[in-house]
């Protein structure tokens, strides 16, 4: 486990979207994950046009990201049981139907314990397609067999706790009534606002694990690289 002095309180690019529509782990991301070797991790990914939700987890304003990609707060939060809580901001492009967004959404869901899907500040058009998006982006490419993954693994079973933030009663009703969502996500919470989200998640979040393996920085890198190679090759 690394000393906290090796971390920085700033936003780091973790996964970049390239000009050919492929994605890659950044140099900064690789270095950051190497610092988390042997650390027990919990990972929250917020998919939102606003960073205010993640600001509630730290003592400062969480920076916004202006370009599509996956970004991570450079200073993990140590919880009471010793696990390191990582804060991830997944920034999608303005084109809600493109393949790049699907890759970013699925990768952030795969690596996270909890995905916060904030549609409070979206415009009416985005609210209407939010339910369709969160289902259509759940596509798993065929991963290479490793010590963690075998051909028998159903990676859908690794999907995280989903927290949906919406003040729209119609959207809330749609999420609550959709049985296909409950079949994908082991736990779904629908909340009206961001108030109290950080304390709720800190209280209930578990270690990120695959089967009996608790994920650390090295294994997280392996999961991400495996998925990225498969999705870039459309396997």
PDB file of C-alpha atoms in Angstrom:
ATOM      1  CA  UNK A   1       0.000   0.000   0.000  1.00  0.00           C
ATOM      2  CA  UNK A   2       1.319   3.425  -0.966  1.00  0.00           C
ATOM      3  CA  UNK A   3       1.865   6.427   1.245  1.00  0.00           C
ATOM      4  CA  UNK A   4      -0.806   9.124   0.877  1.00  0.00           C
ATOM      5  CA  UNK A   5       2.001  11.618   0.143  1.00  0.00           C
ATOM      6  CA  UNK A   6       2.406  10.023  -3.291  1.00  0.00           C
ATOM      7  CA  UNK A   7      -1.080  11.121  -4.342  1.00  0.00           C
ATOM      8  CA  UNK A   8      -2.219  14.529  -5.597  1.00  0.00           C
ATOM      9  CA  UNK A   9      -5.480  16.387  -5.021  1.00  0.00           C
ATOM     10  CA  UNK A  10      -6.254  17.037  -8.672  1.00  0.00           C
ATOM     11  CA  UNK A  11      -8.216  15.477 -11.521  1.00  0.00           C
ATOM     12  CA  UNK A  12      -6.256  12.961 -13.613  1.00  0.00           C
ATOM     13  CA  UNK A  13      -7.176  11.520 -17.021  1.00  0.00           C
ATOM     14  CA  UNK A  14      -7.633   7.771 -16.598  1.00  0.00           C
ATOM     15  CA  UNK A  15      -9.047   6.713 -19.979  1.00  0.00           C
ATOM     16  CA  UNK A  16      -8.780   8.834 -23.116  1.00  0.00           C
ATOM     17  CA  UNK A  17     -10.915   8.776 -26.236  1.00  0.00           C
ATOM     18  CA  UNK A  18      -8.721   8.757 -29.354  1.00  0.00           C
ATOM     19  CA  UNK A  19      -9.453  10.289 -32.760  1.00  0.00           C
ATOM     20  CA  UNK A  20     -10.158   6.851 -34.296  1.00  0.00           C
ATOM     21  CA  UNK A  21     -12.926   6.251 -31.699  1.00  0.00           C
ATOM     22  CA  UNK A  22     -10.815   3.772 -29.726  1.00  0.00           C
ATOM     23  CA  UNK A  23     -10.037   4.258 -26.038  1.00  0.00           C
ATOM     24  CA  UNK A  24      -6.823   3.804 -24.067  1.00  0.00           C
ATOM     25  CA  UNK A  25      -5.549   4.019 -20.502  1.00  0.00           C
ATOM     26  CA  UNK A  26      -3.469   7.166 -20.167  1.00  0.00           C
ATOM     27  CA  UNK A  27       0.127   7.331 -18.968  1.00  0.00           C
ATOM     28  CA  UNK A  28      -1.095   9.223 -15.895  1.00  0.00           C
ATOM     29  CA  UNK A  29      -3.699   6.527 -15.296  1.00  0.00           C
ATOM     30  CA  UNK A  30      -1.173   3.700 -15.455  1.00  0.00           C
ATOM     31  CA  UNK A  31       1.096   5.479 -12.971  1.00  0.00           C
ATOM     32  CA  UNK A  32      -1.816   6.178 -10.626  1.00  0.00           C
ATOM     33  CA  UNK A  33      -3.021   2.559 -10.627  1.00  0.00           C
ATOM     34  CA  UNK A  34       0.524   1.336  -9.903  1.00  0.00           C
ATOM     35  CA  UNK A  35       0.444   3.336  -6.649  1.00  0.00           C
ATOM     36  CA  UNK A  36      -2.597   1.304  -5.565  1.00  0.00           C
ATOM     37  CA  UNK A  37      -0.945  -2.112  -5.671  1.00  0.00           C
ATOM     38  CA  UNK A  38      -2.113  -4.224  -2.695  1.00  0.00           C
ATOM     39  CA  UNK A  39      -4.730  -1.612  -1.740  1.00  0.00           C
ATOM     40  CA  UNK A  40      -8.311  -2.792  -1.285  1.00  0.00           C
ATOM     41  CA  UNK A  41     -10.402  -0.577  -3.533  1.00  0.00           C
ATOM     42  CA  UNK A  42     -13.937   0.739  -3.720  1.00  0.00           C
ATOM     43  CA  UNK A  43     -14.794   2.722  -6.840  1.00  0.00           C
ATOM     44  CA  UNK A  44     -17.562   5.232  -7.493  1.00  0.00           C
ATOM     45  CA  UNK A  45     -18.194   6.425 -11.027  1.00  0.00           C
ATOM     46  CA  UNK A  46     -20.421   9.426 -11.635  1.00  0.00           C
ATOM     47  CA  UNK A  47     -21.939   9.821 -15.097  1.00  0.00           C
ATOM     48  CA  UNK A  48     -23.121  13.401 -15.175  1.00  0.00           C
ATOM     49  CA  UNK A  49     -22.769  16.773 -16.822  1.00  0.00           C
ATOM     50  CA  UNK A  50     -22.135  18.158 -13.334  1.00  0.00           C
ATOM     51  CA  UNK A  51     -19.349  17.325 -10.864  1.00  0.00           C
ATOM     52  CA  UNK A  52     -21.269  18.531  -7.790  1.00  0.00           C
ATOM     53  CA  UNK A  53     -22.068  14.997  -6.604  1.00  0.00           C
ATOM     54  CA  UNK A  54     -18.409  14.013  -6.322  1.00  0.00           C
ATOM     55  CA  UNK A  55     -17.640  17.320  -4.589  1.00  0.00           C
ATOM     56  CA  UNK A  56     -19.638  16.041  -1.611  1.00  0.00           C
ATOM     57  CA  UNK A  57     -17.003  13.318  -1.055  1.00  0.00           C
ATOM     58  CA  UNK A  58     -14.037  15.692  -0.782  1.00  0.00           C
ATOM     59  CA  UNK A  59     -13.252  19.013   0.926  1.00  0.00           C
ATOM     60  CA  UNK A  60     -13.068  20.988  -2.290  1.00  0.00           C
ATOM     61  CA  UNK A  61     -14.942  21.461  -5.543  1.00  0.00           C
ATOM     62  CA  UNK A  62     -14.545  18.458  -7.831  1.00  0.00           C
ATOM     63  CA  UNK A  63     -13.139  19.734 -11.161  1.00  0.00           C
ATOM     64  CA  UNK A  64     -15.229  19.384 -14.299  1.00  0.00           C
ATOM     65  CA  UNK A  65     -13.881  17.652 -17.398  1.00  0.00           C
ATOM     66  CA  UNK A  66     -14.471  19.411 -20.711  1.00  0.00           C
ATOM     67  CA  UNK A  67     -13.723  16.488 -23.036  1.00  0.00           C
ATOM     68  CA  UNK A  68     -15.098  12.923 -23.265  1.00  0.00           C
ATOM     69  CA  UNK A  69     -13.220  10.328 -21.243  1.00  0.00           C
ATOM     70  CA  UNK A  70     -12.856   8.799 -17.799  1.00  0.00           C
ATOM     71  CA  UNK A  71     -11.202  10.953 -15.148  1.00  0.00           C
ATOM     72  CA  UNK A  72     -10.171  10.108 -11.587  1.00  0.00           C
ATOM     73  CA  UNK A  73      -9.520  12.146  -8.456  1.00  0.00           C
ATOM     74  CA  UNK A  74      -5.824  11.784  -7.706  1.00  0.00           C
ATOM     75  CA  UNK A  75      -6.173  11.413  -3.939  1.00  0.00           C
ATOM     76  CA  UNK A  76      -8.085   8.294  -2.782  1.00  0.00           C
ATOM     77  CA  UNK A  77     -10.243   8.540   0.332  1.00  0.00           C
ATOM     78  CA  UNK A  78      -9.424   6.124   3.159  1.00  0.00           C
ATOM     79  CA  UNK A  79     -12.608   4.729   4.685  1.00  0.00           C
ATOM     80  CA  UNK A  80     -12.988   3.433   8.246  1.00  0.00           C
ATOM     81  CA  UNK A  81     -12.336  -0.194   7.307  1.00  0.00           C
ATOM     82  CA  UNK A  82      -9.135   0.744   5.493  1.00  0.00           C
ATOM     83  CA  UNK A  83     -10.368   0.469   1.923  1.00  0.00           C
ATOM     84  CA  UNK A  84      -9.364   3.152  -0.572  1.00  0.00           C
ATOM     85  CA  UNK A  85     -12.327   4.921  -2.178  1.00  0.00           C
ATOM     86  CA  UNK A  86     -11.652   6.098  -5.741  1.00  0.00           C
ATOM     87  CA  UNK A  87     -13.783   8.845  -7.299  1.00  0.00           C
ATOM     88  CA  UNK A  88     -14.283   8.585 -11.061  1.00  0.00           C
ATOM     89  CA  UNK A  89     -16.016  11.073 -13.346  1.00  0.00           C
ATOM     90  CA  UNK A  90     -17.173   9.631 -16.676  1.00  0.00           C
ATOM     91  CA  UNK A  91     -17.714  12.384 -19.218  1.00  0.00           C
ATOM     92  CA  UNK A  92     -19.717  11.372 -22.296  1.00  0.00           C
ATOM     93  CA  UNK A  93     -19.799  13.226 -25.585  1.00  0.00           C
ATOM     94  CA  UNK A  94     -22.830  15.222 -26.691  1.00  0.00           C
ATOM     95  CA  UNK A  95     -23.797  12.519 -29.193  1.00  0.00           C
ATOM     96  CA  UNK A  96     -25.811  10.093 -27.062  1.00  0.00           C
ATOM     97  CA  UNK A  97     -25.983   7.382 -29.708  1.00  0.00           C
ATOM     98  CA  UNK A  98     -22.350   6.943 -30.605  1.00  0.00           C
ATOM     99  CA  UNK A  99     -20.142   3.931 -30.017  1.00  0.00           C
ATOM    100  CA  UNK A 100     -17.595   5.958 -28.066  1.00  0.00           C
ATOM    101  CA  UNK A 101     -20.104   6.736 -25.325  1.00  0.00           C
ATOM    102  CA  UNK A 102     -21.036   3.076 -25.083  1.00  0.00           C
ATOM    103  CA  UNK A 103     -17.389   2.117 -24.562  1.00  0.00           C
ATOM    104  CA  UNK A 104     -16.879   4.748 -21.855  1.00  0.00           C
ATOM    105  CA  UNK A 105     -20.138   3.926 -20.072  1.00  0.00           C
ATOM    106  CA  UNK A 106     -19.539   0.171 -20.027  1.00  0.00           C
ATOM    107  CA  UNK A 107     -15.931   0.480 -18.890  1.00  0.00           C
ATOM    108  CA  UNK A 108     -16.843   2.790 -16.008  1.00  0.00           C
ATOM    109  CA  UNK A 109     -19.659   0.421 -14.981  1.00  0.00           C
ATOM    110  CA  UNK A 110     -17.403  -2.633 -15.135  1.00  0.00           C
ATOM    111  CA  UNK A 111     -14.701  -1.188 -12.867  1.00  0.00           C
ATOM    112  CA  UNK A 112     -17.051   0.403 -10.313  1.00  0.00           C
ATOM    113  CA  UNK A 113     -18.840  -0.705  -7.171  1.00  0.00           C
ATOM    114  CA  UNK A 114     -21.345   2.076  -7.601  1.00  0.00           C
ATOM    115  CA  UNK A 115     -22.412   4.095 -10.639  1.00  0.00           C
ATOM    116  CA  UNK A 116     -24.206   7.384 -10.007  1.00  0.00           C
ATOM    117  CA  UNK A 117     -26.288   8.337 -13.043  1.00  0.00           C
ATOM    118  CA  UNK A 118     -27.265  11.978 -12.609  1.00  0.00           C
ATOM    119  CA  UNK A 119     -29.944  13.249 -14.980  1.00  0.00           C
ATOM    120  CA  UNK A 120     -31.190  16.083 -12.767  1.00  0.00           C
ATOM    121  CA  UNK A 121     -29.635  18.840 -14.854  1.00  0.00           C
ATOM    122  CA  UNK A 122     -30.174  17.307 -18.291  1.00  0.00           C
ATOM    123  CA  UNK A 123     -32.582  18.945 -20.693  1.00  0.00           C
ATOM    124  CA  UNK A 124     -35.959  17.401 -21.538  1.00  0.00           C
ATOM    125  CA  UNK A 125     -34.703  15.581 -24.622  1.00  0.00           C
ATOM    126  CA  UNK A 126     -31.928  13.874 -22.672  1.00  0.00           C
ATOM    127  CA  UNK A 127     -34.345  12.900 -19.903  1.00  0.00           C
ATOM    128  CA  UNK A 128     -36.557  11.129 -22.418  1.00  0.00           C
ATOM    129  CA  UNK A 129     -33.738   8.922 -23.676  1.00  0.00           C
ATOM    130  CA  UNK A 130     -31.941   8.361 -20.358  1.00  0.00           C
ATOM    131  CA  UNK A 131     -33.701   5.071 -19.631  1.00  0.00           C
ATOM    132  CA  UNK A 132     -32.920   3.705 -23.083  1.00  0.00           C
ATOM    133  CA  UNK A 133     -29.281   4.775 -22.826  1.00  0.00           C
ATOM    134  CA  UNK A 134     -28.548   3.096 -19.514  1.00  0.00           C
ATOM    135  CA  UNK A 135     -29.758  -0.236 -20.908  1.00  0.00           C
ATOM    136  CA  UNK A 136     -28.393  -0.029 -24.452  1.00  0.00           C
ATOM    137  CA  UNK A 137     -24.883   0.714 -23.218  1.00  0.00           C
ATOM    138  CA  UNK A 138     -24.709  -2.563 -21.298  1.00  0.00           C
ATOM    139  CA  UNK A 139     -22.902  -4.641 -23.885  1.00  0.00           C
ATOM    140  CA  UNK A 140     -19.987  -6.898 -22.976  1.00  0.00           C
ATOM    141  CA  UNK A 141     -17.325  -7.757 -25.546  1.00  0.00           C
ATOM    142  CA  UNK A 142     -15.651 -11.146 -25.342  1.00  0.00           C
ATOM    143  CA  UNK A 143     -12.691 -10.834 -22.979  1.00  0.00           C
ATOM    144  CA  UNK A 144      -9.480 -12.796 -23.102  1.00  0.00           C
ATOM    145  CA  UNK A 145      -9.318 -15.643 -20.621  1.00  0.00           C
ATOM    146  CA  UNK A 146      -7.107 -14.771 -17.651  1.00  0.00           C
ATOM    147  CA  UNK A 147      -6.686 -15.838 -14.050  1.00  0.00           C
ATOM    148  CA  UNK A 148      -9.731 -13.658 -13.259  1.00  0.00           C
ATOM    149  CA  UNK A 149     -11.849 -14.247 -16.356  1.00  0.00           C
ATOM    150  CA  UNK A 150     -12.889 -17.548 -17.914  1.00  0.00           C
ATOM    151  CA  UNK A 151     -15.239 -18.312 -20.785  1.00  0.00           C
ATOM    152  CA  UNK A 152     -17.875 -19.304 -18.214  1.00  0.00           C
ATOM    153  CA  UNK A 153     -17.856 -15.910 -16.497  1.00  0.00           C
ATOM    154  CA  UNK A 154     -20.914 -13.749 -17.001  1.00  0.00           C
ATOM    155  CA  UNK A 155     -19.491 -10.265 -16.662  1.00  0.00           C
ATOM    156  CA  UNK A 156     -22.983  -8.830 -16.356  1.00  0.00           C
ATOM    157  CA  UNK A 157     -22.892 -10.246 -12.831  1.00  0.00           C
ATOM    158  CA  UNK A 158     -20.072  -7.798 -12.053  1.00  0.00           C
ATOM    159  CA  UNK A 159     -22.225  -4.738 -12.748  1.00  0.00           C
ATOM    160  CA  UNK A 160     -22.426  -2.273  -9.865  1.00  0.00           C
ATOM    161  CA  UNK A 161     -24.915  -0.727  -7.536  1.00  0.00           C
ATOM    162  CA  UNK A 162     -26.816   1.879  -9.568  1.00  0.00           C
ATOM    163  CA  UNK A 163     -27.882   5.179  -8.017  1.00  0.00           C
ATOM    164  CA  UNK A 164     -30.100   7.310 -10.265  1.00  0.00           C
ATOM    165  CA  UNK A 165     -30.535  10.996  -9.402  1.00  0.00           C
ATOM    166  CA  UNK A 166     -33.617  12.589 -10.947  1.00  0.00           C
ATOM    167  CA  UNK A 167     -36.244  15.116  -9.878  1.00  0.00           C
ATOM    168  CA  UNK A 168     -38.536  14.006 -12.701  1.00  0.00           C
ATOM    169  CA  UNK A 169     -41.332  11.777 -11.378  1.00  0.00           C
ATOM    170  CA  UNK A 170     -41.963  10.162 -14.772  1.00  0.00           C
ATOM    171  CA  UNK A 171     -38.316   9.190 -15.090  1.00  0.00           C
ATOM    172  CA  UNK A 172     -38.296   7.879 -11.507  1.00  0.00           C
ATOM    173  CA  UNK A 173     -41.366   5.760 -12.256  1.00  0.00           C
ATOM    174  CA  UNK A 174     -39.819   4.361 -15.454  1.00  0.00           C
ATOM    175  CA  UNK A 175     -36.673   3.304 -13.625  1.00  0.00           C
ATOM    176  CA  UNK A 176     -38.616   1.706 -10.783  1.00  0.00           C
ATOM    177  CA  UNK A 177     -40.924  -0.236 -13.107  1.00  0.00           C
ATOM    178  CA  UNK A 178     -38.376  -1.475 -15.631  1.00  0.00           C
ATOM    179  CA  UNK A 179     -37.700  -5.139 -14.838  1.00  0.00           C
ATOM    180  CA  UNK A 180     -34.819  -5.366 -17.332  1.00  0.00           C
ATOM    181  CA  UNK A 181     -32.834  -2.873 -15.256  1.00  0.00           C
ATOM    182  CA  UNK A 182     -33.329  -4.824 -12.051  1.00  0.00           C
ATOM    183  CA  UNK A 183     -32.140  -7.920 -13.920  1.00  0.00           C
ATOM    184  CA  UNK A 184     -28.894  -6.130 -14.842  1.00  0.00           C
ATOM    185  CA  UNK A 185     -28.073  -4.292 -11.623  1.00  0.00           C
ATOM    186  CA  UNK A 186     -27.942  -6.069  -8.253  1.00  0.00           C
ATOM    187  CA  UNK A 187     -29.099  -2.931  -6.421  1.00  0.00           C
ATOM    188  CA  UNK A 188     -30.878   0.197  -7.669  1.00  0.00           C
ATOM    189  CA  UNK A 189     -31.660   3.338  -5.673  1.00  0.00           C
ATOM    190  CA  UNK A 190     -33.649   6.258  -7.071  1.00  0.00           C
ATOM    191  CA  UNK A 191     -33.081   9.563  -5.267  1.00  0.00           C
ATOM    192  CA  UNK A 192     -34.514  13.056  -5.786  1.00  0.00           C
ATOM    193  CA  UNK A 193     -31.343  15.052  -5.166  1.00  0.00           C
ATOM    194  CA  UNK A 194     -27.655  14.742  -4.378  1.00  0.00           C
ATOM    195  CA  UNK A 195     -28.173  15.601  -0.717  1.00  0.00           C
ATOM    196  CA  UNK A 196     -27.030  12.752   1.508  1.00  0.00           C
ATOM    197  CA  UNK A 197     -25.640  10.627  -1.339  1.00  0.00           C
ATOM    198  CA  UNK A 198     -22.042  10.611  -0.086  1.00  0.00           C
ATOM    199  CA  UNK A 199     -22.940   9.415   3.417  1.00  0.00           C
ATOM    200  CA  UNK A 200     -25.314   6.769   2.017  1.00  0.00           C
ATOM    201  CA  UNK A 201     -22.678   5.375  -0.323  1.00  0.00           C
ATOM    202  CA  UNK A 202     -19.801   5.494   2.179  1.00  0.00           C
ATOM    203  CA  UNK A 203     -21.942   3.554   4.646  1.00  0.00           C
ATOM    204  CA  UNK A 204     -22.949   0.759   2.254  1.00  0.00           C
ATOM    205  CA  UNK A 205     -20.165   0.461  -0.317  1.00  0.00           C
ATOM    206  CA  UNK A 206     -18.129  -2.762  -0.350  1.00  0.00           C
ATOM    207  CA  UNK A 207     -14.750  -3.763  -1.715  1.00  0.00           C
ATOM    208  CA  UNK A 208     -14.588  -4.087  -5.489  1.00  0.00           C
ATOM    209  CA  UNK A 209     -14.210  -7.786  -6.187  1.00  0.00           C
ATOM    210  CA  UNK A 210     -14.561 -10.395  -8.907  1.00  0.00           C
ATOM    211  CA  UNK A 211     -15.561 -13.674  -7.359  1.00  0.00           C
ATOM    212  CA  UNK A 212     -13.252 -14.157  -4.388  1.00  0.00           C
ATOM    213  CA  UNK A 213     -10.633 -11.729  -5.703  1.00  0.00           C
ATOM    214  CA  UNK A 214     -10.556  -8.279  -4.078  1.00  0.00           C
ATOM    215  CA  UNK A 215      -9.399  -5.779  -6.669  1.00  0.00           C
ATOM    216  CA  UNK A 216      -6.253  -3.680  -6.199  1.00  0.00           C
ATOM    217  CA  UNK A 217      -4.502  -1.288  -8.587  1.00  0.00           C
ATOM    218  CA  UNK A 218      -2.730  -4.018 -10.566  1.00  0.00           C
ATOM    219  CA  UNK A 219      -5.812  -6.145 -11.090  1.00  0.00           C
ATOM    220  CA  UNK A 220      -7.891  -3.065 -11.913  1.00  0.00           C
ATOM    221  CA  UNK A 221      -5.427  -2.215 -14.659  1.00  0.00           C
ATOM    222  CA  UNK A 222      -5.740  -5.793 -15.975  1.00  0.00           C
ATOM    223  CA  UNK A 223      -9.543  -5.592 -16.036  1.00  0.00           C
ATOM    224  CA  UNK A 224      -9.495  -2.274 -17.844  1.00  0.00           C
ATOM    225  CA  UNK A 225      -6.867  -3.279 -20.391  1.00  0.00           C
ATOM    226  CA  UNK A 226      -8.641  -6.553 -21.143  1.00  0.00           C
ATOM    227  CA  UNK A 227     -11.968  -4.814 -21.715  1.00  0.00           C
ATOM    228  CA  UNK A 228     -10.416  -1.993 -23.759  1.00  0.00           C
ATOM    229  CA  UNK A 229      -8.634  -4.398 -26.114  1.00  0.00           C
ATOM    230  CA  UNK A 230     -11.833  -6.361 -26.653  1.00  0.00           C
ATOM    231  CA  UNK A 231     -14.059  -3.323 -27.185  1.00  0.00           C
ATOM    232  CA  UNK A 232     -11.596  -1.584 -29.498  1.00  0.00           C
ATOM    233  CA  UNK A 233     -11.453  -4.750 -31.600  1.00  0.00           C
ATOM    234  CA  UNK A 234     -15.248  -5.120 -31.458  1.00  0.00           C
ATOM    235  CA  UNK A 235     -14.901  -8.707 -30.250  1.00  0.00           C
TER     236      UNK A 235
END
